[in-house]
PDB file of C-alpha atoms in Angstrom:
ATOM      1  CA  MET A   1      44.257 -63.553  29.608  1.00 47.00           C
ATOM      2  CA  LYS A   2      40.584 -64.262  28.476  1.00 46.00           C
ATOM      3  CA  LYS A   3      39.630 -64.385  32.111  1.00 46.00           C
ATOM      4  CA  LEU A   4      41.274 -60.668  32.707  1.00 46.00           C
ATOM      5  CA  ASP A   5      39.515 -59.408  29.444  1.00 48.00           C
ATOM      6  CA  TYR A   6      36.334 -60.830  30.789  1.00 45.00           C
ATOM      7  CA  ILE A   7      36.920 -59.003  34.152  1.00 45.00           C
ATOM      8  CA  GLU A   8      37.792 -55.694  32.376  1.00 46.00           C
ATOM      9  CA  ASN A   9      34.833 -55.647  30.256  1.00 51.00           C
ATOM     10  CA  SER A  10      32.430 -56.763  32.878  1.00 50.00           C
ATOM     11  CA  PRO A  11      29.136 -54.958  32.968  1.00 50.00           C
ATOM     12  CA  ASP A  12      29.488 -54.301  36.659  1.00 50.00           C
ATOM     13  CA  LYS A  13      32.617 -52.500  36.069  1.00 47.00           C
ATOM     14  CA  HIS A  14      31.100 -50.495  33.229  1.00 47.00           C
ATOM     15  CA  LYS A  15      28.375 -49.542  35.505  1.00 45.00           C
ATOM     16  CA  GLN A  16      30.895 -48.234  38.202  1.00 47.00           C
ATOM     17  CA  ASN A  17      32.277 -45.847  35.767  1.00 50.00           C
ATOM     18  CA  ILE A  18      28.947 -44.367  34.580  1.00 50.00           C
ATOM     19  CA  GLN A  19      28.223 -41.409  36.812  1.00 51.00           C
ATOM     20  CA  PRO A  20      24.702 -40.237  37.545  1.00 55.00           C
ATOM     21  CA  GLU A  21      23.446 -37.194  35.712  1.00 56.00           C
ATOM     22  CA  GLU A  22      22.976 -35.269  39.060  1.00 50.00           C
ATOM     23  CA  GLN A  23      26.604 -36.177  40.087  1.00 52.00           C
ATOM     24  CA  LYS A  24      27.922 -34.767  36.712  1.00 51.00           C
ATOM     25  CA  GLN A  25      25.756 -31.591  37.205  1.00 51.00           C
ATOM     26  CA  PHE A  26      27.055 -31.058  40.960  1.00 45.00           C
ATOM     27  CA  ILE A  27      30.804 -31.412  39.682  1.00 49.00           C
ATOM     28  CA  LYS A  28      30.227 -29.052  36.715  1.00 49.00           C
ATOM     29  CA  GLU A  29      28.748 -26.422  39.362  1.00 46.00           C
ATOM     30  CA  ILE A  30      31.598 -26.914  41.659  1.00 45.00           C
ATOM     31  CA  LYS A  31      34.108 -26.345  38.822  1.00 47.00           C
ATOM     32  CA  ASN A  32      32.248 -23.111  37.516  1.00 46.00           C
ATOM     33  CA  THR A  33      32.023 -21.707  41.088  1.00 42.00           C
ATOM     34  CA  LYS A  34      34.324 -18.685  41.326  1.00 45.00           C
ATOM     35  CA  VAL A  35      35.246 -17.988  45.019  1.00 44.00           C
ATOM     36  CA  ILE A  36      35.802 -13.906  45.497  1.00 44.00           C
ATOM     37  CA  PRO A  37      37.555 -12.682  48.359  1.00 47.00           C
ATOM     38  CA  ILE A  38      35.537 -10.558  50.854  1.00 45.00           C
ATOM     39  CA  ASN A  39      37.399  -7.440  50.059  1.00 48.00           C
ATOM     40  CA  GLU A  40      36.688  -7.700  46.190  1.00 51.00           C
ATOM     41  CA  GLU A  41      33.168  -8.413  47.069  1.00 47.00           C
ATOM     42  CA  LEU A  42      32.732  -5.359  48.927  1.00 48.00           C
ATOM     43  CA  GLU A  43      34.398  -3.247  46.227  1.00 53.00           C
ATOM     44  CA  CYS A  44      32.100  -4.801  43.773  1.00 54.00           C
ATOM     45  CA  THR A  45      28.982  -4.292  45.870  1.00 49.00           C
ATOM     46  CA  LEU A  46      29.902  -0.593  46.409  1.00 49.00           C
ATOM     47  CA  ASN A  47      31.040   0.162  42.804  1.00 50.00           C
ATOM     48  CA  HIS A  48      28.325  -1.630  41.120  1.00 47.00           C
ATOM     49  CA  GLY A  49      25.339  -2.430  43.026  1.00 47.00           C
ATOM     50  CA  SER A  50      25.103   0.647  45.171  1.00 46.00           C
ATOM     51  CA  MET A  51      25.376   2.781  41.910  1.00 46.00           C
ATOM     52  CA  SER A  52      21.977   1.547  40.585  1.00 46.00           C
ATOM     53  CA  SER A  53      20.016   1.705  43.718  1.00 51.00           C
ATOM     54  CA  SER A  54      18.382   4.215  45.864  1.00 59.00           C
ATOM     55  CA  ILE A  55      20.326   6.138  48.733  1.00 60.00           C
ATOM     56  CA  SER A  56      18.902   4.119  51.477  1.00 63.00           C
ATOM     57  CA  LYS A  57      19.748   0.850  49.648  1.00 63.00           C
ATOM     58  CA  ARG A  58      23.266   2.161  49.113  1.00 59.00           C
ATOM     59  CA  LEU A  59      23.508   2.797  52.816  1.00 59.00           C
ATOM     60  CA  SER A  60      22.004  -0.784  53.547  1.00 61.00           C
ATOM     61  CA  ASN A  61      24.402  -2.378  51.159  1.00 58.00           C
ATOM     62  CA  ILE A  62      27.346  -0.709  52.959  1.00 55.00           C
ATOM     63  CA  LYS A  63      26.008  -1.438  56.640  1.00 55.00           C
ATOM     64  CA  SER A  64      25.611  -5.071  55.628  1.00 55.00           C
ATOM     65  CA  LYS A  65      28.945  -5.593  54.260  1.00 52.00           C
ATOM     66  CA  LEU A  66      30.577  -3.794  57.228  1.00 50.00           C
ATOM     67  CA  LEU A  67      28.808  -6.172  59.536  1.00 49.00           C
ATOM     68  CA  SER A  68      29.824  -9.187  57.648  1.00 47.00           C
ATOM     69  CA  PHE A  69      33.555  -9.000  58.358  1.00 50.00           C
ATOM     70  CA  ASN A  70      35.022 -11.981  60.415  1.00 51.00           C
ATOM     71  CA  SER A  71      38.366 -13.371  59.750  1.00 58.00           C
ATOM     72  CA  GLU A  72      40.261 -16.283  61.339  1.00 63.00           C
ATOM     73  CA  ARG A  73      43.182 -15.800  58.898  1.00 64.00           C
ATOM     74  CA  MET A  74      44.473 -12.961  61.167  1.00 68.00           C
ATOM     75  CA  THR A  75      44.777 -14.717  64.304  1.00 71.00           C
ATOM     76  CA  THR A  76      48.196 -15.495  65.424  1.00 73.00           C
ATOM     77  CA  ASP A  77      50.038 -17.057  68.331  1.00 73.00           C
ATOM     78  CA  LEU A  78      50.235 -13.686  70.119  1.00 79.00           C
ATOM     79  CA  ASN A  79      47.242 -11.920  69.167  1.00 79.00           C
ATOM     80  CA  ASN A  80      43.577 -12.474  68.351  1.00 81.00           C
ATOM     81  CA  ARG A  81      40.619 -10.246  67.525  1.00 80.00           C
ATOM     82  CA  TYR A  82      40.066  -9.335  71.063  1.00 81.00           C
ATOM     83  CA  THR A  83      43.624  -8.159  71.716  1.00 85.00           C
ATOM     84  CA  PHE A  84      43.707  -6.393  68.372  1.00 87.00           C
ATOM     85  CA  ILE A  85      40.685  -4.127  68.719  1.00 88.00           C
ATOM     86  CA  ARG A  86      41.697  -3.348  72.392  1.00 89.00           C
ATOM     87  CA  ASN A  87      45.338  -2.307  71.505  1.00 90.00           C
ATOM     88  CA  VAL A  88      44.157  -0.206  68.606  1.00 91.00           C
ATOM     89  CA  PHE A  89      41.750   1.931  70.773  1.00 92.00           C
ATOM     90  CA  LEU A  90      44.655   2.007  73.605  1.00 93.00           C
ATOM     91  CA  LEU A  91      47.074   3.282  71.008  1.00 92.00           C
ATOM     92  CA  LEU A  92      44.496   5.903  69.600  1.00 91.00           C
ATOM     93  CA  CYS A  93      43.977   7.158  73.034  1.00 91.00           C
ATOM     94  CA  PHE A  94      47.675   7.370  73.599  1.00 92.00           C
ATOM     95  CA  GLN A  95      48.047   9.572  70.420  1.00 89.00           C
ATOM     96  CA  SER A  96      45.463  11.898  71.750  1.00 89.00           C
ATOM     97  CA  VAL A  97      47.152  12.096  74.952  1.00 91.00           C
ATOM     98  CA  THR A  98      50.640  12.994  73.424  1.00 91.00           C
ATOM     99  CA  SER A  99      48.910  15.820  71.457  1.00 88.00           C
ATOM    100  CA  ILE A 100      47.285  17.233  74.529  1.00 89.00           C
ATOM    101  CA  VAL A 101      50.668  17.097  76.619  1.00 89.00           C
ATOM    102  CA  PHE A 102      52.556  18.675  73.790  1.00 87.00           C
ATOM    103  CA  ALA A 103      49.990  21.503  73.291  1.00 86.00           C
ATOM    104  CA  VAL A 104      49.719  22.306  76.902  1.00 86.00           C
ATOM    105  CA  ILE A 105      53.485  22.538  77.349  1.00 87.00           C
ATOM    106  CA  ALA A 106      53.862  24.612  74.298  1.00 84.00           C
ATOM    107  CA  LEU A 107      51.066  26.786  75.552  1.00 82.00           C
ATOM    108  CA  LEU A 108      52.574  27.141  78.996  1.00 84.00           C
ATOM    109  CA  ASN A 109      56.303  27.579  78.215  1.00 82.00           C
ATOM    110  CA  ASN A 110      56.824  30.847  76.445  1.00 82.00           C
ATOM    111  CA  LYS A 111      60.282  29.869  74.961  1.00 84.00           C
ATOM    112  CA  ILE A 112      58.842  26.725  73.387  1.00 82.00           C
ATOM    113  CA  GLU A 113      55.792  28.767  72.166  1.00 80.00           C
ATOM    114  CA  ASN A 114      57.978  31.360  70.591  1.00 82.00           C
ATOM    115  CA  PHE A 115      60.197  28.790  69.034  1.00 84.00           C
ATOM    116  CA  ILE A 116      57.182  26.944  67.363  1.00 81.00           C
ATOM    117  CA  LYS A 117      55.766  30.324  66.080  1.00 79.00           C
ATOM    118  CA  ASP A 118      59.040  31.458  64.598  1.00 78.00           C
ATOM    119  CA  THR A 119      60.330  28.101  62.992  1.00 78.00           C
ATOM    120  CA  ASN A 120      58.266  27.630  60.012  1.00 79.00           C
ATOM    121  CA  MET A 121      60.601  24.932  58.787  1.00 84.00           C
ATOM    122  CA  LEU A 122      59.640  22.692  61.790  1.00 83.00           C
ATOM    123  CA  ILE A 123      56.012  22.888  60.754  1.00 84.00           C
ATOM    124  CA  ILE A 124      56.954  22.002  57.176  1.00 88.00           C
ATOM    125  CA  ILE A 125      58.998  18.991  58.170  1.00 89.00           C
ATOM    126  CA  ALA A 126      56.392  17.817  60.391  1.00 87.00           C
ATOM    127  CA  SER A 127      53.612  18.194  57.943  1.00 85.00           C
ATOM    128  CA  SER A 128      55.789  16.410  55.257  1.00 88.00           C
ATOM    129  CA  THR A 129      56.720  13.603  57.527  1.00 87.00           C
ATOM    130  CA  LEU A 130      52.929  12.893  58.186  1.00 84.00           C
ATOM    131  CA  GLY A 131      52.397  12.941  54.583  1.00 82.00           C
ATOM    132  CA  LEU A 132      55.296  10.613  53.870  1.00 86.00           C
ATOM    133  CA  ILE A 133      54.103   8.249  56.502  1.00 84.00           C
ATOM    134  CA  GLY A 134      50.534   8.297  55.071  1.00 80.00           C
ATOM    135  CA  LEU A 135      51.881   7.484  51.836  1.00 83.00           C
ATOM    136  CA  LEU A 136      53.917   4.435  53.175  1.00 80.00           C
ATOM    137  CA  MET A 137      50.888   3.050  54.878  1.00 79.00           C
ATOM    138  CA  LEU A 138      48.816   3.102  51.772  1.00 76.00           C
ATOM    139  CA  VAL A 139      51.455   1.612  49.223  1.00 79.00           C
ATOM    140  CA  LEU A 140      54.082  -0.072  51.395  1.00 78.00           C
ATOM    141  CA  LYS A 141      52.093  -1.846  54.093  1.00 75.00           C
ATOM    142  CA  ARG A 142      54.727  -4.625  54.520  1.00 77.00           C
ATOM    143  CA  ILE A 143      57.150  -2.204  55.944  1.00 79.00           C
ATOM    144  CA  PHE A 144      55.378  -2.465  59.262  1.00 77.00           C
ATOM    145  CA  LYS A 145      56.082  -6.114  59.661  1.00 76.00           C
ATOM    146  CA  PHE A 146      59.467  -5.176  60.923  1.00 76.00           C
ATOM    147  CA  SER A 147      59.066  -5.015  64.666  1.00 77.00           C
ATOM    148  CA  ILE A 148      61.557  -2.103  65.488  1.00 85.00           C
ATOM    149  CA  LEU A 149      60.707  -0.200  62.363  1.00 85.00           C
ATOM    150  CA  LYS A 150      57.068   0.026  63.028  1.00 85.00           C
ATOM    151  CA  TRP A 151      57.728   1.356  66.478  1.00 90.00           C
ATOM    152  CA  ILE A 152      59.978   3.965  65.144  1.00 90.00           C
ATOM    153  CA  ILE A 153      57.571   5.155  62.550  1.00 88.00           C
ATOM    154  CA  PHE A 154      54.694   4.990  65.338  1.00 89.00           C
ATOM    155  CA  ALA A 155      56.993   7.445  67.325  1.00 91.00           C
ATOM    156  CA  ILE A 156      57.798   9.861  64.451  1.00 91.00           C
ATOM    157  CA  PHE A 157      54.180   9.906  63.542  1.00 89.00           C
ATOM    158  CA  ILE A 158      53.147  10.883  67.100  1.00 90.00           C
ATOM    159  CA  LEU A 159      55.997  13.433  67.380  1.00 90.00           C
ATOM    160  CA  ALA A 160      54.968  15.088  64.038  1.00 89.00           C
ATOM    161  CA  LYS A 161      51.352  15.122  64.936  1.00 87.00           C
ATOM    162  CA  SER A 162      52.015  16.339  68.524  1.00 88.00           C
ATOM    163  CA  ILE A 163      54.209  19.308  66.907  1.00 88.00           C
ATOM    164  CA  LEU A 164      51.218  20.481  64.543  1.00 87.00           C
ATOM    165  CA  ALA A 165      48.802  20.173  67.499  1.00 86.00           C
ATOM    166  CA  ALA A 166      51.098  22.505  69.479  1.00 87.00           C
ATOM    167  CA  TYR A 167      51.505  24.828  66.522  1.00 86.00           C
ATOM    168  CA  ALA A 168      47.692  24.975  65.896  1.00 84.00           C
ATOM    169  CA  LEU A 169      47.023  25.778  69.561  1.00 84.00           C
ATOM    170  CA  VAL A 170      49.756  28.495  69.899  1.00 83.00           C
ATOM    171  CA  VAL A 171      48.763  30.294  66.530  1.00 82.00           C
ATOM    172  CA  THR A 172      45.002  30.323  67.190  1.00 79.00           C
ATOM    173  CA  LEU A 173      45.048  30.476  70.989  1.00 75.00           C
ATOM    174  CA  SER A 174      42.028  28.358  71.173  1.00 74.00           C
ATOM    175  CA  TYR A 175      41.092  25.494  73.218  1.00 77.00           C
ATOM    176  CA  ASP A 176      38.988  23.785  70.685  1.00 79.00           C
ATOM    177  CA  LEU A 177      41.960  21.307  69.809  1.00 82.00           C
ATOM    178  CA  ILE A 178      42.513  20.337  73.227  1.00 84.00           C
ATOM    179  CA  ILE A 179      38.769  19.810  73.669  1.00 84.00           C
ATOM    180  CA  LEU A 180      38.781  17.878  70.543  1.00 85.00           C
ATOM    181  CA  ASP A 181      41.651  15.572  71.505  1.00 86.00           C
ATOM    182  CA  THR A 182      40.258  15.044  75.050  1.00 87.00           C
ATOM    183  CA  THR A 183      36.804  14.106  73.652  1.00 89.00           C
ATOM    184  CA  TYR A 184      38.362  11.586  71.319  1.00 89.00           C
ATOM    185  CA  CYS A 185      40.646  10.271  73.790  1.00 90.00           C
ATOM    186  CA  GLY A 186      37.774   9.672  76.245  1.00 90.00           C
ATOM    187  CA  VAL A 187      35.724   7.921  73.561  1.00 91.00           C
ATOM    188  CA  CYS A 188      38.570   5.626  72.676  1.00 91.00           C
ATOM    189  CA  LEU A 189      39.394   4.830  76.339  1.00 92.00           C
ATOM    190  CA  SER A 190      35.884   4.006  76.694  1.00 92.00           C
ATOM    191  CA  LEU A 191      35.829   1.699  73.776  1.00 91.00           C
ATOM    192  CA  ALA A 192      39.088   0.099  74.948  1.00 91.00           C
ATOM    193  CA  ILE A 193      37.497  -0.729  78.242  1.00 91.00           C
ATOM    194  CA  TYR A 194      34.469  -2.105  76.802  1.00 89.00           C
ATOM    195  CA  SER A 195      36.735  -4.347  74.460  1.00 87.00           C
ATOM    196  CA  ILE A 196      38.631  -5.661  77.802  1.00 86.00           C
ATOM    197  CA  PHE A 197      35.043  -6.624  79.137  1.00 84.00           C
ATOM    198  CA  SER A 198      33.602  -7.913  76.017  1.00 80.00           C
ATOM    199  CA  LYS A 199      36.458  -9.728  74.695  1.00 69.00           C
ATOM    200  CA  ILE A 200      35.603 -11.725  71.667  1.00 67.00           C
ATOM    201  CA  PHE A 201      31.931 -10.361  71.931  1.00 70.00           C
ATOM    202  CA  PHE A 202      32.891  -6.898  70.964  1.00 76.00           C
ATOM    203  CA  GLU A 203      29.769  -5.891  69.226  1.00 76.00           C
ATOM    204  CA  ASN A 204      28.976  -2.826  66.999  1.00 76.00           C
ATOM    205  CA  LYS A 205      25.736  -1.498  68.263  1.00 81.00           C
ATOM    206  CA  ALA A 206      27.177  -1.640  71.646  1.00 85.00           C
ATOM    207  CA  ALA A 207      30.458   0.029  70.835  1.00 86.00           C
ATOM    208  CA  LEU A 208      28.444   2.825  68.863  1.00 88.00           C
ATOM    209  CA  LEU A 209      26.245   3.130  72.141  1.00 90.00           C
ATOM    210  CA  ILE A 210      29.471   3.495  74.327  1.00 90.00           C
ATOM    211  CA  ALA A 211      30.825   6.028  71.880  1.00 90.00           C
ATOM    212  CA  LEU A 212      27.654   8.072  72.019  1.00 91.00           C
ATOM    213  CA  LEU A 213      27.480   7.922  75.808  1.00 92.00           C
ATOM    214  CA  SER A 214      31.128   8.870  76.530  1.00 91.00           C
ATOM    215  CA  CYS A 215      30.996  11.719  73.810  1.00 90.00           C
ATOM    216  CA  THR A 216      27.876  13.062  75.312  1.00 90.00           C
ATOM    217  CA  ILE A 217      29.196  12.872  78.878  1.00 90.00           C
ATOM    218  CA  ILE A 218      32.566  14.699  77.879  1.00 87.00           C
ATOM    219  CA  PHE A 219      30.385  17.303  75.945  1.00 86.00           C
ATOM    220  CA  VAL A 220      28.347  18.066  78.927  1.00 87.00           C
ATOM    221  CA  VAL A 221      31.211  18.500  81.170  1.00 86.00           C
ATOM    222  CA  SER A 222      33.220  20.582  78.774  1.00 81.00           C
ATOM    223  CA  LEU A 223      30.106  22.750  78.250  1.00 81.00           C
ATOM    224  CA  ALA A 224      29.598  23.083  81.978  1.00 81.00           C
ATOM    225  CA  ILE A 225      33.413  24.404  82.223  1.00 78.00           C
ATOM    226  CA  THR A 226      33.355  26.483  79.012  1.00 73.00           C
ATOM    227  CA  GLN A 227      29.955  27.789  78.624  1.00 70.00           C
ATOM    228  CA  GLU A 228      31.118  30.819  76.478  1.00 70.00           C
ATOM    229  CA  TYR A 229      31.963  28.559  73.810  1.00 72.00           C
ATOM    230  CA  TYR A 230      28.946  26.390  73.490  1.00 76.00           C
ATOM    231  CA  ILE A 231      28.418  26.686  69.762  1.00 80.00           C
ATOM    232  CA  ARG A 232      32.062  25.515  68.976  1.00 80.00           C
ATOM    233  CA  MET A 233      31.243  22.671  71.681  1.00 82.00           C
ATOM    234  CA  ILE A 234      28.280  21.713  69.522  1.00 85.00           C
ATOM    235  CA  TYR A 235      30.450  21.521  66.544  1.00 84.00           C
ATOM    236  CA  ILE A 236      33.048  19.394  68.065  1.00 82.00           C
ATOM    237  CA  TYR A 237      30.520  17.049  69.850  1.00 86.00           C
ATOM    238  CA  PHE A 238      28.930  16.342  66.486  1.00 87.00           C
ATOM    239  CA  GLY A 239      32.359  16.037  64.651  1.00 83.00           C
ATOM    240  CA  ILE A 240      33.850  13.653  67.232  1.00 86.00           C
ATOM    241  CA  LEU A 241      30.711  11.588  67.330  1.00 88.00           C
ATOM    242  CA  ILE A 242      30.789  11.156  63.492  1.00 86.00           C
ATOM    243  CA  PHE A 243      34.532  10.354  63.691  1.00 85.00           C
ATOM    244  CA  SER A 244      34.162   8.166  66.488  1.00 88.00           C
ATOM    245  CA  ILE A 245      31.386   6.090  64.405  1.00 86.00           C
ATOM    246  CA  PHE A 246      33.677   5.566  61.416  1.00 84.00           C
ATOM    247  CA  THR A 247      36.594   4.590  63.955  1.00 87.00           C
ATOM    248  CA  VAL A 248      34.556   1.792  65.396  1.00 87.00           C
ATOM    249  CA  TYR A 249      33.495   0.584  61.817  1.00 83.00           C
ATOM    250  CA  ASP A 250      36.816   1.010  60.247  1.00 82.00           C
ATOM    251  CA  ILE A 251      38.586  -1.070  63.110  1.00 86.00           C
ATOM    252  CA  GLN A 252      36.093  -3.575  62.632  1.00 84.00           C
ATOM    253  CA  LEU A 253      36.840  -3.855  58.777  1.00 81.00           C
ATOM    254  CA  ILE A 254      40.496  -3.999  59.407  1.00 82.00           C
ATOM    255  CA  ALA A 255      40.155  -6.764  62.123  1.00 81.00           C
ATOM    256  CA  GLY A 256      37.927  -8.632  59.574  1.00 78.00           C
ATOM    257  CA  GLY A 257      40.812  -9.051  57.240  1.00 75.00           C
ATOM    258  CA  ARG A 258      40.061  -6.055  54.720  1.00 74.00           C
ATOM    259  CA  ILE A 259      43.688  -5.387  54.478  1.00 76.00           C
ATOM    260  CA  SER A 260      45.216  -8.557  53.055  1.00 74.00           C
ATOM    261  CA  GLU A 261      48.910  -7.630  54.468  1.00 78.00           C
ATOM    262  CA  PHE A 262      47.689  -7.347  57.974  1.00 79.00           C
ATOM    263  CA  THR A 263      47.241  -9.811  61.066  1.00 81.00           C
ATOM    264  CA  TYR A 264      46.136  -9.162  64.456  1.00 83.00           C
ATOM    265  CA  ASP A 265      49.808  -8.449  65.335  1.00 83.00           C
ATOM    266  CA  ASP A 266      49.664  -5.186  63.118  1.00 83.00           C
ATOM    267  CA  PHE A 267      47.804  -3.119  65.775  1.00 84.00           C
ATOM    268  CA  VAL A 268      50.427  -0.414  65.674  1.00 86.00           C
ATOM    269  CA  PRO A 269      50.119   0.430  61.880  1.00 85.00           C
ATOM    270  CA  THR A 270      46.216   0.038  62.158  1.00 85.00           C
ATOM    271  CA  SER A 271      46.137   2.795  64.810  1.00 86.00           C
ATOM    272  CA  LEU A 272      47.964   5.154  62.376  1.00 86.00           C
ATOM    273  CA  ILE A 273      46.158   4.300  59.231  1.00 85.00           C
ATOM    274  CA  VAL A 274      42.735   4.569  60.680  1.00 84.00           C
ATOM    275  CA  PHE A 275      42.743   8.247  60.436  1.00 73.00           C
ATOM    276  CA  ILE A 276      43.514   7.964  56.599  1.00 71.00           C
ATOM    277  CA  GLU A 277      40.869   5.319  56.093  1.00 68.00           C
ATOM    278  CA  ILE A 278      38.232   7.284  57.863  1.00 69.00           C
ATOM    279  CA  ILE A 279      38.971  10.224  55.551  1.00 64.00           C
ATOM    280  CA  ALA A 280      38.656   8.068  52.737  1.00 67.00           C
ATOM    281  CA  ILE A 281      35.631   6.394  53.674  1.00 66.00           C
ATOM    282  CA  LEU A 282      33.895   9.653  54.261  1.00 64.00           C
ATOM    283  CA  PHE A 283      34.601  10.997  50.836  1.00 68.00           C
ATOM    284  CA  TYR A 284      33.626   7.579  49.387  1.00 70.00           C
ATOM    285  CA  ILE A 285      30.288   7.833  51.223  1.00 67.00           C
ATOM    286  CA  ALA A 286      29.882  11.505  50.134  1.00 66.00           C
ATOM    287  CA  LYS A 287      30.427  10.348  46.432  1.00 70.00           C
ATOM    288  CA  LEU A 288      27.756   7.515  46.716  1.00 70.00           C
ATOM    289  CA  LEU A 289      25.015  10.037  48.333  1.00 66.00           C
ATOM    290  CA  PHE A 290      25.728  12.753  45.926  1.00 65.00           C
ATOM    291  CA  LYS A 291      26.061  10.686  42.655  1.00 61.00           C
ATOM    292  CA  PRO A 292      22.917  10.984  40.536  1.00 53.00           C
ATOM    293  CA  ILE A 293      20.661   8.065  40.835  1.00 46.00           C
TER     294      ILE A 293
END
């Protein structure tokens, strides 16, 4: 027993239990460190830091945060970042194609044209359906985890959107909507092709350059065909260009894990929610820019 007491009270053991001051300080700092999710960090940066800075600083903060998103959490056995971005752009392109097809069919077929004009309830149902789907995408994102259900919602969304596009065309008798959808379809298709070739190296600057080039090419071709609508074409060009820029950034945000419920398998709801996200971002940027400094 005495021997054991001697061992327990030995100076060597007492020295081993004494932690250096540097080690204590290091452990204390680790315990006090707070890990902030990147989506909360973005919100904090935009809500607090951006409000007290100049307009250029606000835009700089937004840009730095947009470029910082990169998530390994979203990778699944079926999809990665490359396939996710590619599929989203292809689905966006498909949405525009269906709107164009429905609009052209309605314009060429007198029976369908008259039916759409005379059936106001159809337009109300289509508008309400889009609003309901938009609400579901905002508050019940987990509903898109069901494979069959998400494709049903996707089909209903496209149908409602195409009906509204056809209604707008037959009422206004203007080709602006077709030019709009054609231009946006071309931009999304170009970005999808770029994502196929770039794969994991999909980069914002190159994507924005491709969006600019494809939008400009389609604008020039459309302007050559319909020269009498050149003023409208200019408005459409800049509108689609701005929309395409935010499309690239918004998809990059979602691909970086901004929506915690999504993985890279959720490219279907992403192709739907991107419109709502872009509208929300535009309003938020306007709020930042026009808020008094």
